[in-house]
Coordinates of N, CA and C in Angstrom, one line a residue:
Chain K
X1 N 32.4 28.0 -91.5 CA 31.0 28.4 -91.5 C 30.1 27.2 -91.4
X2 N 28.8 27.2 -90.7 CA 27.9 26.4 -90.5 C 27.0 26.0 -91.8
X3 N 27.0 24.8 -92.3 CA 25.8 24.9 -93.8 C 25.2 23.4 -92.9
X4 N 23.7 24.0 -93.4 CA 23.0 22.4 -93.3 C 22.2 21.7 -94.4
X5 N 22.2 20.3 -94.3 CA 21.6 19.9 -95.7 C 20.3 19.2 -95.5
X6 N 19.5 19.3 -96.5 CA 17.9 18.5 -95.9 C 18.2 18.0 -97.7
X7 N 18.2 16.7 -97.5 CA 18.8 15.4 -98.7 C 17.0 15.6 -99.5
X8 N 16.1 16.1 -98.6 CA 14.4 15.6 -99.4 C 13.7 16.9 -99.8
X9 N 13.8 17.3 -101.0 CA 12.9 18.0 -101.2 C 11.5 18.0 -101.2
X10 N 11.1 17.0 -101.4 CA 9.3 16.6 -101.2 C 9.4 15.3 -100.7
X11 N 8.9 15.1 -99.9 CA 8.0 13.9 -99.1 C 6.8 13.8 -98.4
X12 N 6.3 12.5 -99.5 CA 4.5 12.0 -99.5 C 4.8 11.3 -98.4
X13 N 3.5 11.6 -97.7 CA 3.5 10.6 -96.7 C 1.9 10.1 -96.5
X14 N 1.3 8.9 -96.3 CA -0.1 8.4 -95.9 C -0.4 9.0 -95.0
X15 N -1.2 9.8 -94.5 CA -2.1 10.2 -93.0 C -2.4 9.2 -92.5
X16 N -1.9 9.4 -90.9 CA -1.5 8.2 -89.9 C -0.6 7.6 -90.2
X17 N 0.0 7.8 -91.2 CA 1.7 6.8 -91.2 C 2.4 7.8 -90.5
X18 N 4.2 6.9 -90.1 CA 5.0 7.9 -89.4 C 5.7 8.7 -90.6
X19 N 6.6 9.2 -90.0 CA 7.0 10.4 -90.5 C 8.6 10.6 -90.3
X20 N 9.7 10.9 -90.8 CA 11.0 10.9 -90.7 C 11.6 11.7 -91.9
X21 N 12.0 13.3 -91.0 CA 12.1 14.3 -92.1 C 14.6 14.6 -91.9
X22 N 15.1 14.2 -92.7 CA 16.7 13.9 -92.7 C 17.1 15.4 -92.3
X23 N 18.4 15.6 -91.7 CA 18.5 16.7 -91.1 C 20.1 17.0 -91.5
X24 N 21.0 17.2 -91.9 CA 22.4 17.3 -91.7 C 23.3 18.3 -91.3
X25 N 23.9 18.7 -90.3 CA 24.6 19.3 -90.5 C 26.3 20.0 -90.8
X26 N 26.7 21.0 -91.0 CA 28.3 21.1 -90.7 C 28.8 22.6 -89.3
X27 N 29.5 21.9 -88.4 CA 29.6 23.0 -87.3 C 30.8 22.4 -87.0
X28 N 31.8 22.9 -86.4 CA 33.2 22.7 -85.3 C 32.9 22.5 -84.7
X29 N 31.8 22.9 -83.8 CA 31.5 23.0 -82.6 C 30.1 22.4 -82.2
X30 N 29.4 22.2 -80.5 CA 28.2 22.0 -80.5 C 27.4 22.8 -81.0
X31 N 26.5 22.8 -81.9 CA 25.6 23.5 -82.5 C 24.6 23.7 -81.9
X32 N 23.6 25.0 -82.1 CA 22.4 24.9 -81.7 C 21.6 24.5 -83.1
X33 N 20.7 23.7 -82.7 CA 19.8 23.0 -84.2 C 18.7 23.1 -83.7
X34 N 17.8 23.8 -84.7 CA 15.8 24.0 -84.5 C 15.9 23.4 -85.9
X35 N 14.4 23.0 -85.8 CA 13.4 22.5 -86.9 C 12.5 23.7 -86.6
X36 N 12.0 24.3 -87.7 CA 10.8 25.6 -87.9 C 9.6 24.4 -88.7
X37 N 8.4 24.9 -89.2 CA 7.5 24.4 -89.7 C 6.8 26.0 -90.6
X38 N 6.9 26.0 -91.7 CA 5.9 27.0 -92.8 C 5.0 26.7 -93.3
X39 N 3.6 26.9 -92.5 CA 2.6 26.7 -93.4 C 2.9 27.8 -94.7
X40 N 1.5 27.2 -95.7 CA 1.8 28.1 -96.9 C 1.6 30.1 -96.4
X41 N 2.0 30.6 -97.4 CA 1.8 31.9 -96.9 C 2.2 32.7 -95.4
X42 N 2.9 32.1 -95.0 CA 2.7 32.0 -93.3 C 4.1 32.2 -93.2
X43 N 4.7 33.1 -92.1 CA 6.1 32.8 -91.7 C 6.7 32.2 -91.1
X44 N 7.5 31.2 -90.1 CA 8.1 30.1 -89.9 C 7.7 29.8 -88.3
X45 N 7.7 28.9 -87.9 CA 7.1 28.4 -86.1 C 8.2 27.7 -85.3
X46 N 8.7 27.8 -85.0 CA 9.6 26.9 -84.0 C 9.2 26.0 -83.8
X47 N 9.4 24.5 -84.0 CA 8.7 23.2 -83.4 C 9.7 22.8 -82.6
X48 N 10.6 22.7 -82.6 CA 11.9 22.9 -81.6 C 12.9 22.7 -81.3
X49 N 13.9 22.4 -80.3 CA 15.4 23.3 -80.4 C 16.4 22.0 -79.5
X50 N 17.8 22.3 -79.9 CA 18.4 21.3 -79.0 C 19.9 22.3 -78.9
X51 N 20.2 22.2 -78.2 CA 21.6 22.7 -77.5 C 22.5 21.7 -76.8
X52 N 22.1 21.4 -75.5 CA 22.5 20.3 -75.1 C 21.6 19.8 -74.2
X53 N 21.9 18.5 -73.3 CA 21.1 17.5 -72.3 C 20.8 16.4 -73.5
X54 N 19.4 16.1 -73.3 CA 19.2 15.1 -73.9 C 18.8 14.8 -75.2
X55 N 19.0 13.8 -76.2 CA 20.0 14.2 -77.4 C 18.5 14.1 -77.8
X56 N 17.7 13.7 -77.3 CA 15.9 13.1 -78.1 C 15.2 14.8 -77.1
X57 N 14.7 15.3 -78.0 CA 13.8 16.8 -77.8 C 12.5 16.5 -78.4
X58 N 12.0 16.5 -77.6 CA 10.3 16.8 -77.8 C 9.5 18.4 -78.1
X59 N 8.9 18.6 -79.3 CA 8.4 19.9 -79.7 C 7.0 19.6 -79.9
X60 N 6.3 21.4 -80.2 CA 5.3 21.4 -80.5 C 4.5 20.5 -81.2
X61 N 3.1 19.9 -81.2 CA 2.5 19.4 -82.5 C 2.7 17.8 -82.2
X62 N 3.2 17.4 -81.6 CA 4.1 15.7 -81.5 C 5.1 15.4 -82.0
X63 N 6.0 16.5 -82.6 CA 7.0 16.3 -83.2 C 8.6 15.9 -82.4
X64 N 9.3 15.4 -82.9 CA 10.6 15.3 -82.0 C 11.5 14.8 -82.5
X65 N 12.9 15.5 -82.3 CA 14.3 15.2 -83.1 C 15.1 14.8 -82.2
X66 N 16.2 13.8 -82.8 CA 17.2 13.1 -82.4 C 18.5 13.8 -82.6
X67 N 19.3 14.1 -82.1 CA 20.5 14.5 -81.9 C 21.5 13.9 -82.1
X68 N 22.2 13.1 -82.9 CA 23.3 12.1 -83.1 C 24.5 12.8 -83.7
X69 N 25.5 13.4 -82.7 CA 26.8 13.7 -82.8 C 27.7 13.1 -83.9
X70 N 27.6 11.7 -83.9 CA 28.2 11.1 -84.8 C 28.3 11.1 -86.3
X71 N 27.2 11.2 -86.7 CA 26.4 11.5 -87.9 C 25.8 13.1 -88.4
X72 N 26.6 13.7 -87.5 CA 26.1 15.2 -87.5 C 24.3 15.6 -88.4
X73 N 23.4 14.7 -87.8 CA 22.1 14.6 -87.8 C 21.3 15.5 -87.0
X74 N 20.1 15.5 -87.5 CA 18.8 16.2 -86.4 C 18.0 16.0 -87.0
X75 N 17.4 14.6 -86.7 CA 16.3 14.2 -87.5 C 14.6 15.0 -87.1
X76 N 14.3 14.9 -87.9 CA 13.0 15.6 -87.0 C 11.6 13.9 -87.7
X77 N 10.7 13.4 -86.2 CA 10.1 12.3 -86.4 C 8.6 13.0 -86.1
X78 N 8.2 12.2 -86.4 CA 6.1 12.2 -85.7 C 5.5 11.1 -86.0
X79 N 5.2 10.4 -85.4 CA 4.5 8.7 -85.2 C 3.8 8.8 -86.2
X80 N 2.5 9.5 -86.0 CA 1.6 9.7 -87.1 C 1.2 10.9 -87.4
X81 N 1.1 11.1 -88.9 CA 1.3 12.6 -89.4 C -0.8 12.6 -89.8
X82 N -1.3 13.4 -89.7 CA -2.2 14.3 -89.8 C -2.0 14.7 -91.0
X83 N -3.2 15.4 -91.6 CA -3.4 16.2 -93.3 C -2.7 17.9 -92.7
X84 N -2.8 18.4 -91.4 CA -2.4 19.4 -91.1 C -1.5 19.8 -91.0
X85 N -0.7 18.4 -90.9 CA 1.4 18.5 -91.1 C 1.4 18.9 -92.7
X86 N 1.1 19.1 -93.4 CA 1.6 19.3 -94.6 C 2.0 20.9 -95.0
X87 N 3.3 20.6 -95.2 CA 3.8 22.2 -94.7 C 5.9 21.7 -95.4
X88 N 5.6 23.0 -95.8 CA 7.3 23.6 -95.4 C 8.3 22.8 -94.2
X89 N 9.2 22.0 -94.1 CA 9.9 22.3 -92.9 C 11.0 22.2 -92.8
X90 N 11.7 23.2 -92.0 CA 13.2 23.4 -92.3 C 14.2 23.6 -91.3
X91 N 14.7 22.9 -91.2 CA 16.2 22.4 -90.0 C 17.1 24.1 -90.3
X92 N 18.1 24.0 -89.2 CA 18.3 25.5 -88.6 C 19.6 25.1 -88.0
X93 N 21.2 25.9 -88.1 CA 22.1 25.4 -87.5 C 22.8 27.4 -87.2
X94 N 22.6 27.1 -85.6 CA 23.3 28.6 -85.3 C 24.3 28.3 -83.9
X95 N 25.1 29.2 -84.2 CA 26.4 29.7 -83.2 C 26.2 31.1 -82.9
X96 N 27.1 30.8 -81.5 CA 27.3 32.0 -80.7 C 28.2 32.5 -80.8
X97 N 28.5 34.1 -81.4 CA 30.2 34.4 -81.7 C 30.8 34.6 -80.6
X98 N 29.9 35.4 -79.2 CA 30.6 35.9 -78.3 C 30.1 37.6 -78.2
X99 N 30.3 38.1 -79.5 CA 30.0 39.1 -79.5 C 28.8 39.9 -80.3
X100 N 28.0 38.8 -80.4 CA 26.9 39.2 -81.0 C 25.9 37.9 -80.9
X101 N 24.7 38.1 -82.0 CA 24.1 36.9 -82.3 C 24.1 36.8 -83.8
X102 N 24.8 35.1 -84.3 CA 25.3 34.9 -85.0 C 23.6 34.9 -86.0
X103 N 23.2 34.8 -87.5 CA 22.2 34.6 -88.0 C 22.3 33.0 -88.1
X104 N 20.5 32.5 -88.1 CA 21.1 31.0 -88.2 C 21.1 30.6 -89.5
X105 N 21.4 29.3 -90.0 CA 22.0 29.0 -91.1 C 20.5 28.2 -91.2
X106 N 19.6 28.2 -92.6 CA 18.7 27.6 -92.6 C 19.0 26.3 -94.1
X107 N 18.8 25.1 -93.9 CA 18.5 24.2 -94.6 C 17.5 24.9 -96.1
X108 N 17.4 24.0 -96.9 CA 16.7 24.6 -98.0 C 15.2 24.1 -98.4
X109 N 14.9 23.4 -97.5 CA 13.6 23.1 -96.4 C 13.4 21.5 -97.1
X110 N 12.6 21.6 -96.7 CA 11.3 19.9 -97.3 C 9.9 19.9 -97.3
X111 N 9.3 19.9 -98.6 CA 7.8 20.1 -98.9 C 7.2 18.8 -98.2
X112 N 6.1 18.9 -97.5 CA 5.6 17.4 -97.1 C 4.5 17.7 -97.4
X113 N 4.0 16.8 -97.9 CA 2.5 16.0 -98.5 C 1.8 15.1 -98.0
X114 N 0.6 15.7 -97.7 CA -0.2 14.2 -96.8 C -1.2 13.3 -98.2
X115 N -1.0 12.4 -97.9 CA -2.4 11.4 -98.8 C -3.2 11.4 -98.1
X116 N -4.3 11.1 -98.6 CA -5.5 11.0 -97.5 C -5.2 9.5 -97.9
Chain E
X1 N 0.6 37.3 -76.6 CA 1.3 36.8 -77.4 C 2.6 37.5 -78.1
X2 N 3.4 36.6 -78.0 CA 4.9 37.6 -78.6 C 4.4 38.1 -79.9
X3 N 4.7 39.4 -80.7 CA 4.7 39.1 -82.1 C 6.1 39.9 -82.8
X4 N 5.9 39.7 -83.7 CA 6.7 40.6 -85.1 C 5.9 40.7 -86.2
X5 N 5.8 41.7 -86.5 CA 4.5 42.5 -87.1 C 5.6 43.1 -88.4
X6 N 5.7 42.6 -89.5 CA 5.5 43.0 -91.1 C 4.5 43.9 -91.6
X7 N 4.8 45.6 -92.1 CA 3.8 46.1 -92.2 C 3.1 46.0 -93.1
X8 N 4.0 44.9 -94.2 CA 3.0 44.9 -95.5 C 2.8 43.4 -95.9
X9 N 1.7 42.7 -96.4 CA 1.9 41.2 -96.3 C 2.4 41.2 -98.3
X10 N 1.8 42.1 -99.1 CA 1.7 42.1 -100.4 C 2.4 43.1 -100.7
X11 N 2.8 43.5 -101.8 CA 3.7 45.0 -102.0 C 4.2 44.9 -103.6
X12 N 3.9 45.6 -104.7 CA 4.4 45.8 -105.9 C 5.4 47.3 -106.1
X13 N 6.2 47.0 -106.8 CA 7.1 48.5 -106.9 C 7.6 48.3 -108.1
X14 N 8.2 49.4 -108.9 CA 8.8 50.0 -109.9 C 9.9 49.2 -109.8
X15 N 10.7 49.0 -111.2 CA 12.7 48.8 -111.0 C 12.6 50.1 -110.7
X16 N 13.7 50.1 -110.0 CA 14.3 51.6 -109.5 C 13.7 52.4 -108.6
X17 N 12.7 52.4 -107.7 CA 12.3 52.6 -106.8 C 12.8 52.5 -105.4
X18 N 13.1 53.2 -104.5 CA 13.7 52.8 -103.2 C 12.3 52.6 -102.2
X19 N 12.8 51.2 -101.9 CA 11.5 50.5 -100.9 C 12.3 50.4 -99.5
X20 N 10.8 50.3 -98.6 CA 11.5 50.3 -97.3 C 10.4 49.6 -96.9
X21 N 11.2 48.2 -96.1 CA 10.0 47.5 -95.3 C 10.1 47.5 -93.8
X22 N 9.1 47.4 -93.7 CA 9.3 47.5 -91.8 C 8.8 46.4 -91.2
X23 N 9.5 46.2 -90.0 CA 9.3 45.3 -89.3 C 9.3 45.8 -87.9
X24 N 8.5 45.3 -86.9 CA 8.2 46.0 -85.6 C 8.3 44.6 -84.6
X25 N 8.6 44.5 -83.1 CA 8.7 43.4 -82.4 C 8.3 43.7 -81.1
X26 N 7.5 43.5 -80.0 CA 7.5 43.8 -79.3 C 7.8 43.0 -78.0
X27 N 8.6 42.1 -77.8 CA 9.5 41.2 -77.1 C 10.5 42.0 -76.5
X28 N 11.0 43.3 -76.6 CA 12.2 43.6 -76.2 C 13.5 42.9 -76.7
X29 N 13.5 42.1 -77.9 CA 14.5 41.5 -78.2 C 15.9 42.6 -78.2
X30 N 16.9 41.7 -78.4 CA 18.2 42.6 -78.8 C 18.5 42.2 -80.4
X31 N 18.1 41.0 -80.9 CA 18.9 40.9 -82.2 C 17.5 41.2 -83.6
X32 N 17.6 41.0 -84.3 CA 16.7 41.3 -85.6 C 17.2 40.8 -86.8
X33 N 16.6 40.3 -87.5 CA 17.2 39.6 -88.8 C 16.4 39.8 -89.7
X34 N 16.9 39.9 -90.9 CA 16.4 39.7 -92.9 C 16.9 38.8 -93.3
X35 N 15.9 37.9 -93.6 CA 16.1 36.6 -94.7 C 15.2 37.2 -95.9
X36 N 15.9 36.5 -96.9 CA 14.7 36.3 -98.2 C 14.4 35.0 -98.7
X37 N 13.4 34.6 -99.2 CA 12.8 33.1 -99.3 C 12.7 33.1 -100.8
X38 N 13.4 32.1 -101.4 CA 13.1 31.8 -102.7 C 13.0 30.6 -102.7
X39 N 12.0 29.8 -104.2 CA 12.1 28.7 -103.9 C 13.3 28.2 -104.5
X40 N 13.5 26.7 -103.9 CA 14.8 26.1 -104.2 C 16.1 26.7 -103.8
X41 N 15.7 27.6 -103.0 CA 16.9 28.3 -102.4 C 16.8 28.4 -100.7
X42 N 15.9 28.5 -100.2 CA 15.4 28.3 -98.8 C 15.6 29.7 -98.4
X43 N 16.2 29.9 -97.1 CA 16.3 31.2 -96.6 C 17.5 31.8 -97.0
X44 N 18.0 32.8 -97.0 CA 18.9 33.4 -96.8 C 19.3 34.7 -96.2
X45 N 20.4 34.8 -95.8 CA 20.2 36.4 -94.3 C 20.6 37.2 -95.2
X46 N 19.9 38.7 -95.1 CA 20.0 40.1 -95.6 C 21.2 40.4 -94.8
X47 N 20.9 40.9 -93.8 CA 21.2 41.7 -92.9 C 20.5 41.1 -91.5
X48 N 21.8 41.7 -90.1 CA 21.3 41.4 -88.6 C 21.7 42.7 -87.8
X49 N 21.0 42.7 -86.9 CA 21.2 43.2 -85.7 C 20.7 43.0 -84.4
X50 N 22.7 43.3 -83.8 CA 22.5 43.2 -82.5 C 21.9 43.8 -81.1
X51 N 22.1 45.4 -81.8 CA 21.8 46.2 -81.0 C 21.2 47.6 -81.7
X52 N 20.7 48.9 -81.4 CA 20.3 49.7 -81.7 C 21.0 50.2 -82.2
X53 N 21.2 50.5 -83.9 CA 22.3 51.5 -84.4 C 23.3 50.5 -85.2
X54 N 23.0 49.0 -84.5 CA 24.4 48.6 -84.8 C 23.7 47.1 -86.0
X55 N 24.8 47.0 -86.8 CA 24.5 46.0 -88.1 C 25.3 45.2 -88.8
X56 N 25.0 44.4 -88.9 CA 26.1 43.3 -89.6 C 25.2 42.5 -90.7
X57 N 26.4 42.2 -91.9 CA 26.2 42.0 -93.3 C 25.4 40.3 -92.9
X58 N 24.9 40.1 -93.7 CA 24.2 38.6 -93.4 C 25.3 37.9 -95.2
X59 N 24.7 36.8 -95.7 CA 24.9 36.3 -96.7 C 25.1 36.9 -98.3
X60 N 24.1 37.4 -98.1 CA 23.6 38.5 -99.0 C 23.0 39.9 -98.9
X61 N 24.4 40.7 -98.6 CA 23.6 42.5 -98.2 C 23.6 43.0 -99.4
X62 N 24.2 42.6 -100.4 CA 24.0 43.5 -102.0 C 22.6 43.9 -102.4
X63 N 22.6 45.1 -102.7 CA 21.7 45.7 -103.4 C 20.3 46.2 -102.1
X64 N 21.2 46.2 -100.6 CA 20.0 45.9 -99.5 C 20.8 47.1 -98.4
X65 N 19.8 47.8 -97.7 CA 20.4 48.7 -96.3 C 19.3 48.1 -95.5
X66 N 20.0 48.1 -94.1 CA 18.7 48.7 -93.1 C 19.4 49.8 -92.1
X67 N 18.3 49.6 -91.1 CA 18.1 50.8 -90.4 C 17.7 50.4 -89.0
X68 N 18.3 50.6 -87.8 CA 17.6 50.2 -86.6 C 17.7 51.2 -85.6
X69 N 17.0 52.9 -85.5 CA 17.0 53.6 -84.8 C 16.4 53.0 -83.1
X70 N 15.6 52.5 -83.3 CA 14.9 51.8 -82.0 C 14.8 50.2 -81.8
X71 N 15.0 49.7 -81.0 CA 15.4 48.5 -80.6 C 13.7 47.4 -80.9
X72 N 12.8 48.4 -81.0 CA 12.2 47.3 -81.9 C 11.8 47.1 -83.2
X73 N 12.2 48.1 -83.9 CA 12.1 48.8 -85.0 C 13.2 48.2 -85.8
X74 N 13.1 47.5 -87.0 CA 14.7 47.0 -87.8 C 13.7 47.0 -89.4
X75 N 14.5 47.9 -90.0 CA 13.9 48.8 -91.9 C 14.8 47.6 -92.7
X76 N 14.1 47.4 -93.7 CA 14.9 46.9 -94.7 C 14.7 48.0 -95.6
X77 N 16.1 48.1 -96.6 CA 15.7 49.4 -97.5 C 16.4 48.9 -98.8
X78 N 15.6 48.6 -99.9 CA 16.0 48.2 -101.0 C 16.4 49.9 -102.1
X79 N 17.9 50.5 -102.0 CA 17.9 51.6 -102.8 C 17.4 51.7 -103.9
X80 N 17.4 50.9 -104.8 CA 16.6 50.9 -106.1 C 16.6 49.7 -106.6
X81 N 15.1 49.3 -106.2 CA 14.2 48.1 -107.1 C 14.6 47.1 -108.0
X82 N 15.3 46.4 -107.9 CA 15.5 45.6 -108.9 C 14.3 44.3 -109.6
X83 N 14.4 43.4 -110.7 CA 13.7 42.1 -110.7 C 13.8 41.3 -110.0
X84 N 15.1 40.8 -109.8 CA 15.8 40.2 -109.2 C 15.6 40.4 -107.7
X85 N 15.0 41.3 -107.3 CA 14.9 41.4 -105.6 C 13.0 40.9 -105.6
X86 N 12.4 40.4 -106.6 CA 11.1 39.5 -106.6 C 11.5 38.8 -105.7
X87 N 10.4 38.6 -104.3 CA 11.1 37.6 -103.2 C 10.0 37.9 -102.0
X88 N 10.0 36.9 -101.4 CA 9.2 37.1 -100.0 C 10.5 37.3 -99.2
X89 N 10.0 38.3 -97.8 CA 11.2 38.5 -97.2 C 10.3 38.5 -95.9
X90 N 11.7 37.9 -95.0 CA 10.5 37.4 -93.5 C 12.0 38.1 -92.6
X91 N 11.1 39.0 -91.8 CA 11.7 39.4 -90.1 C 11.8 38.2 -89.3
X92 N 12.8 38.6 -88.3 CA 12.8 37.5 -87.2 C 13.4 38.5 -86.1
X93 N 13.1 38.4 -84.8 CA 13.7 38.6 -84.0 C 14.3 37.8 -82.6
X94 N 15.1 38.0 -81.8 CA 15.5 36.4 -80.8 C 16.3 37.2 -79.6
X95 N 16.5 36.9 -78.4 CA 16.8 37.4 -77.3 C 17.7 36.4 -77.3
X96 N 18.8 35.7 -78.5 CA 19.3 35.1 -78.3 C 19.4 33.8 -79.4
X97 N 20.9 32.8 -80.0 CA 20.5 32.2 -80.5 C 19.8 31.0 -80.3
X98 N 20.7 30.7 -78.8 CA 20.3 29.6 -78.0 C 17.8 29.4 -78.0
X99 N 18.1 30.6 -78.3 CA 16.2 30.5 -77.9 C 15.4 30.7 -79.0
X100 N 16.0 30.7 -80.2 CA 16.0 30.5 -81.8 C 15.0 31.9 -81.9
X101 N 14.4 31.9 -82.9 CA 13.3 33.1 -83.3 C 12.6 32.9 -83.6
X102 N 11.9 34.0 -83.5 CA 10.0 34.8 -83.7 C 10.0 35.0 -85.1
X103 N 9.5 34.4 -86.0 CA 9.4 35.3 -87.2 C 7.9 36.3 -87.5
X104 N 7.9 37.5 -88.5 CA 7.0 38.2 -89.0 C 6.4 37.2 -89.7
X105 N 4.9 37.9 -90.8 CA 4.3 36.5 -91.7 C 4.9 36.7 -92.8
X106 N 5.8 37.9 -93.0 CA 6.5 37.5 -94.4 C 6.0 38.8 -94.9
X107 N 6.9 39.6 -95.8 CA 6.1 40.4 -97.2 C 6.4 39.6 -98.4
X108 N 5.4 39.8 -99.2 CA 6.1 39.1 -100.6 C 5.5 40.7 -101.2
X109 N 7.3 41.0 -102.0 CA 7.7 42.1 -102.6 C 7.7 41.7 -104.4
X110 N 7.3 42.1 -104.9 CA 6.9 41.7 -106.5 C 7.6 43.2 -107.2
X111 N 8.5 43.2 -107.9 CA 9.3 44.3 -108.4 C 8.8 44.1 -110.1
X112 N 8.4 45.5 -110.6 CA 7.6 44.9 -112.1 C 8.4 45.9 -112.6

């Protein structure tokens, strides 16, 4: 079975500093991995998705994750974070059985916090 | 705009009460999912479906049914109310895993 880990439960970050949210996962196989984003009250957004091609994906907002096979990672980055990024966000690991659509496995998220 | 429409955003009930939440999609998806959100626990799956009629157990189906007579239509049905079922619960639907999902804005269900 697929489990993923997000190592940070809250992370501060300065407005305008970068930003580097830990991703981990466990799969046999190539996985599909999304990052979602939860504002408060709000239910989850896609920021975006990697399957396969190129291991660096670019998503909504300026955001974008690294794909590193080796390290079974999906980092999710943003050069500089905004007071608007401050949100919920939570890495995502799903498989295809064949005969259905598998549910995806969600991380247990990471609170982010902006400073002004 | 795609959506998935949660019919209730707030909702209080009795223990022992049988609730039913709905969730509506109008994407034409094929699959439909129940997570429930706690904190320190993140998501976790109710129940899924792939097709109309048809259903599979997610993580956690105890104490949970649904229902998917129509393909955009997927019920969550809690038979009787517990405390312990205190929880925001978010719909999702996806034409696939590869193309990840839509989610509803959530109910938060409060059991008193």
């Amino acid at each position: 079975a697929q489990s993923v880990t997000q190592p940070d439960i809250h992370i501060t970050v300065s407005e305008g500093a970068s930003l580097e949210l830990r991703c981990n996962y466990s799969y046999g196989a190539t996985p599909y991995l999304f990052w979602y984003v939860q504002s408060p009250g709000q239910g989850l957004q896609l920021l975006l998705k990697y399957f396969s091609g190129d291991t660096l994906v670019q998503g909504i907002k300026g955001f974008e994750a690294e794909f590193k096979r080796s390290q079974s990672s999906f980092n999710l980055r943003k050069p500089s974070v905004h007071w608007s990024d401050a949100a919920e966000y939570f890495c995502a690991v799903g498989a295809y059985s064949g005969g259905g659509a598998d549910g995806l496995t969600f991380g247990k998220g990471t609170h982010l916090i902006i400073q002004p | 705009d795609v959506k998935v429409t949660q019919s209730s955003r707030y909702l209080v009930k009795r223990t022992g009460e049988k609730v039913f939440l709905e969730c509506v999609q109008d994407m034409d998806h094929e699959n439909m999912f129940w997570y429930r959100q706690d904190p320190g626990l993140g998501l976790r799956l109710i129940y899924f479906s792939y097709d109309v009629k048809m259903k599979e157990k997610g993580d956690i189906p105890e104490g949970y049914s649904v229902s998917r007579e129509k393909k955009e239509r997927f019920s969550l049905i809690l038979e009787s109310a517990s405390t312990n079922q205190t929880s925001m619960y978010l719909c999702a639907s996806s034409a696939g895993t590869g193309f990840g999902y839509t989610f509803g804005s959530g109910t938060r269900l409060t059991v008193v």
